[in-house]
């Protein structure tokens, strides 16, 4: 793991890029959600983790560590390195799509 | 008609749009005479949505491998095409005019047909068999609202018709000729960017009822698979919404309003995937959708 990644995990704060620009489509019994982001004009299908992360960041700016802990509580799974990696991978993907922005505390 | 096309232009009402068309290209004049003779035209000056001219390329291209240019007002959005493709160019160009300007609708790349007041929306990517199925349905009494684009009112969810010739490509041309002896087809344009293209004339009923909107009853995502048996399955709403978004021309312009309209459409209709190879079987299956909104083949 590079020093850069460690810095991102421990010190960066993440937030939604235009929280009011997220439009959601969810239906009971369907695991994946549809997100339309008005800013980018993109429509994406998200797994439950991706949906959870973005909806949390719409409400609140959070560090990677706090997001991971929050996901661990919500999904009732261990807060381990596997989850941390999955959260970071999602955040990087979302950042590349212009859905989230990271800042430094 | 030909005299006016050659002169100041012929105003033609196509669905909710008035176009003024000018051209001296003989193939296009024949195309208009064959396909648009039954459409409403205007004698006097009126508001025109699209001033379209198809004209010869200048210079040497008037004589050597002559080409046609499509102009909206004085703007040429496309590269010239061979002269013999002028009528296909007109139809494609008109699609572009509507898709790039009519943003009071959510515009979805889809065929729309109606029977008994119930509309079936059939989104489809090229090669899905959408136009072939649309042509077959229109030849069996369904009212054609569009072969190419669903114009959805974002608020009322009504579909506004824009009935025009059904564009058939390659093998579909022969399939529809064999399907119905009553299919009135124009000449084929060969070696276009989409292969061989020919058009099917819409029914007189479709043209006469072009001002009557319809409510969507179901969304059917067709997929032609050679040698397959007809298979209709319910489609998850999230997958259906993704496909509507992918087939929509202007969600990026309409933003939330467009997304909400697409979502409302999905919420308000059952959604199906239809795999087919037999037009006859596919038609029977779609008729059953009208009788019962929750059917499987």
PDB file of N, CA and C in Angstrom, chain B residues 2 24 52 56 69 97 102 131 138 153 162 175-177 192 217 222 227 235 275:
ATOM      1  N   UNK B   2     -44.610  18.861 -56.146  1.00  0.00           N
ATOM      2  CA  UNK B   2     -43.231  18.980 -56.634  1.00  0.00           C
ATOM      3  C   UNK B   2     -42.888  20.432 -56.978  1.00  0.00           C
ATOM      4  N   UNK B  24     -34.820  20.146 -55.126  1.00  0.00           N
ATOM      5  CA  UNK B  24     -35.059  19.824 -56.543  1.00  0.00           C
ATOM      6  C   UNK B  24     -34.540  18.419 -56.871  1.00  0.00           C
ATOM      7  N   UNK B  52     -36.069  23.122 -43.882  1.00  0.00           N
ATOM      8  CA  UNK B  52     -35.103  22.119 -44.350  1.00  0.00           C
ATOM      9  C   UNK B  52     -34.946  22.223 -45.863  1.00  0.00           C
ATOM     10  N   UNK B  56     -28.132  20.140 -54.113  1.00  0.00           N
ATOM     11  CA  UNK B  56     -26.941  19.541 -54.723  1.00  0.00           C
ATOM     12  C   UNK B  56     -25.688  20.170 -54.130  1.00  0.00           C
ATOM     13  N   UNK B  69     -26.759  17.750 -49.997  1.00  0.00           N
ATOM     14  CA  UNK B  69     -26.493  18.399 -48.716  1.00  0.00           C
ATOM     15  C   UNK B  69     -27.807  18.625 -47.984  1.00  0.00           C
ATOM     16  N   UNK B  97     -33.173  16.912 -36.269  1.00  0.00           N
ATOM     17  CA  UNK B  97     -33.828  18.193 -35.953  1.00  0.00           C
ATOM     18  C   UNK B  97     -34.696  18.058 -34.705  1.00  0.00           C
ATOM     19  N   UNK B 102     -36.484  19.427 -29.543  1.00  0.00           N
ATOM     20  CA  UNK B 102     -37.822  19.284 -28.940  1.00  0.00           C
ATOM     21  C   UNK B 102     -37.718  18.895 -27.466  1.00  0.00           C
ATOM     22  N   UNK B 131     -37.546  -1.996 -35.322  1.00  0.00           N
ATOM     23  CA  UNK B 131     -38.251  -1.458 -36.485  1.00  0.00           C
ATOM     24  C   UNK B 131     -38.998  -2.553 -37.248  1.00  0.00           C
ATOM     25  N   UNK B 138     -47.655  -2.439 -37.312  1.00  0.00           N
ATOM     26  CA  UNK B 138     -48.412  -1.402 -38.032  1.00  0.00           C
ATOM     27  C   UNK B 138     -49.177  -2.013 -39.210  1.00  0.00           C
ATOM     28  N   UNK B 153     -44.443  13.442 -22.717  1.00  0.00           N
ATOM     29  CA  UNK B 153     -44.675  14.654 -21.927  1.00  0.00           C
ATOM     30  C   UNK B 153     -44.210  14.374 -20.502  1.00  0.00           C
ATOM     31  N   UNK B 162     -45.563  11.136 -33.795  1.00  0.00           N
ATOM     32  CA  UNK B 162     -44.862  11.755 -34.918  1.00  0.00           C
ATOM     33  C   UNK B 162     -44.686  10.664 -35.985  1.00  0.00           C
ATOM     34  N   UNK B 175     -37.940  -9.319 -45.100  1.00  0.00           N
ATOM     35  CA  UNK B 175     -38.805  -9.939 -44.084  1.00  0.00           C
ATOM     36  C   UNK B 175     -40.180  -9.287 -44.112  1.00  0.00           C
ATOM     37  N   UNK B 176     -40.219  -7.972 -44.188  1.00  0.00           N
ATOM     38  CA  UNK B 176     -41.516  -7.275 -44.162  1.00  0.00           C
ATOM     39  C   UNK B 176     -42.238  -7.424 -45.503  1.00  0.00           C
ATOM     40  N   UNK B 177     -41.506  -7.447 -46.593  1.00  0.00           N
ATOM     41  CA  UNK B 177     -42.165  -7.694 -47.899  1.00  0.00           C
ATOM     42  C   UNK B 177     -42.860  -9.050 -47.891  1.00  0.00           C
ATOM     43  N   UNK B 192     -25.675   2.636 -47.849  1.00  0.00           N
ATOM     44  CA  UNK B 192     -25.649   3.770 -46.931  1.00  0.00           C
ATOM     45  C   UNK B 192     -24.795   3.382 -45.722  1.00  0.00           C
ATOM     46  N   UNK B 217     -49.089   1.861 -22.015  1.00  0.00           N
ATOM     47  CA  UNK B 217     -49.669   0.733 -21.284  1.00  0.00           C
ATOM     48  C   UNK B 217     -48.571  -0.235 -20.822  1.00  0.00           C
ATOM     49  N   UNK B 222     -37.551  -5.193 -27.161  1.00  0.00           N
ATOM     50  CA  UNK B 222     -37.451  -6.352 -28.063  1.00  0.00           C
ATOM     51  C   UNK B 222     -35.998  -6.730 -28.354  1.00  0.00           C
ATOM     52  N   UNK B 227     -33.664 -17.967 -34.820  1.00  0.00           N
ATOM     53  CA  UNK B 227     -34.027 -19.332 -34.430  1.00  0.00           C
ATOM     54  C   UNK B 227     -34.532 -19.429 -32.987  1.00  0.00           C
ATOM     55  N   UNK B 235     -39.207  -7.462 -16.720  1.00  0.00           N
ATOM     56  CA  UNK B 235     -37.887  -6.840 -16.596  1.00  0.00           C
ATOM     57  C   UNK B 235     -37.853  -6.048 -15.293  1.00  0.00           C
ATOM     58  N   UNK B 275     -37.824 -11.636 -26.404  1.00  0.00           N
ATOM     59  CA  UNK B 275     -36.924 -12.264 -27.383  1.00  0.00           C
ATOM     60  C   UNK B 275     -37.797 -12.937 -28.425  1.00  0.00           C
TER      61      UNK B 275
END
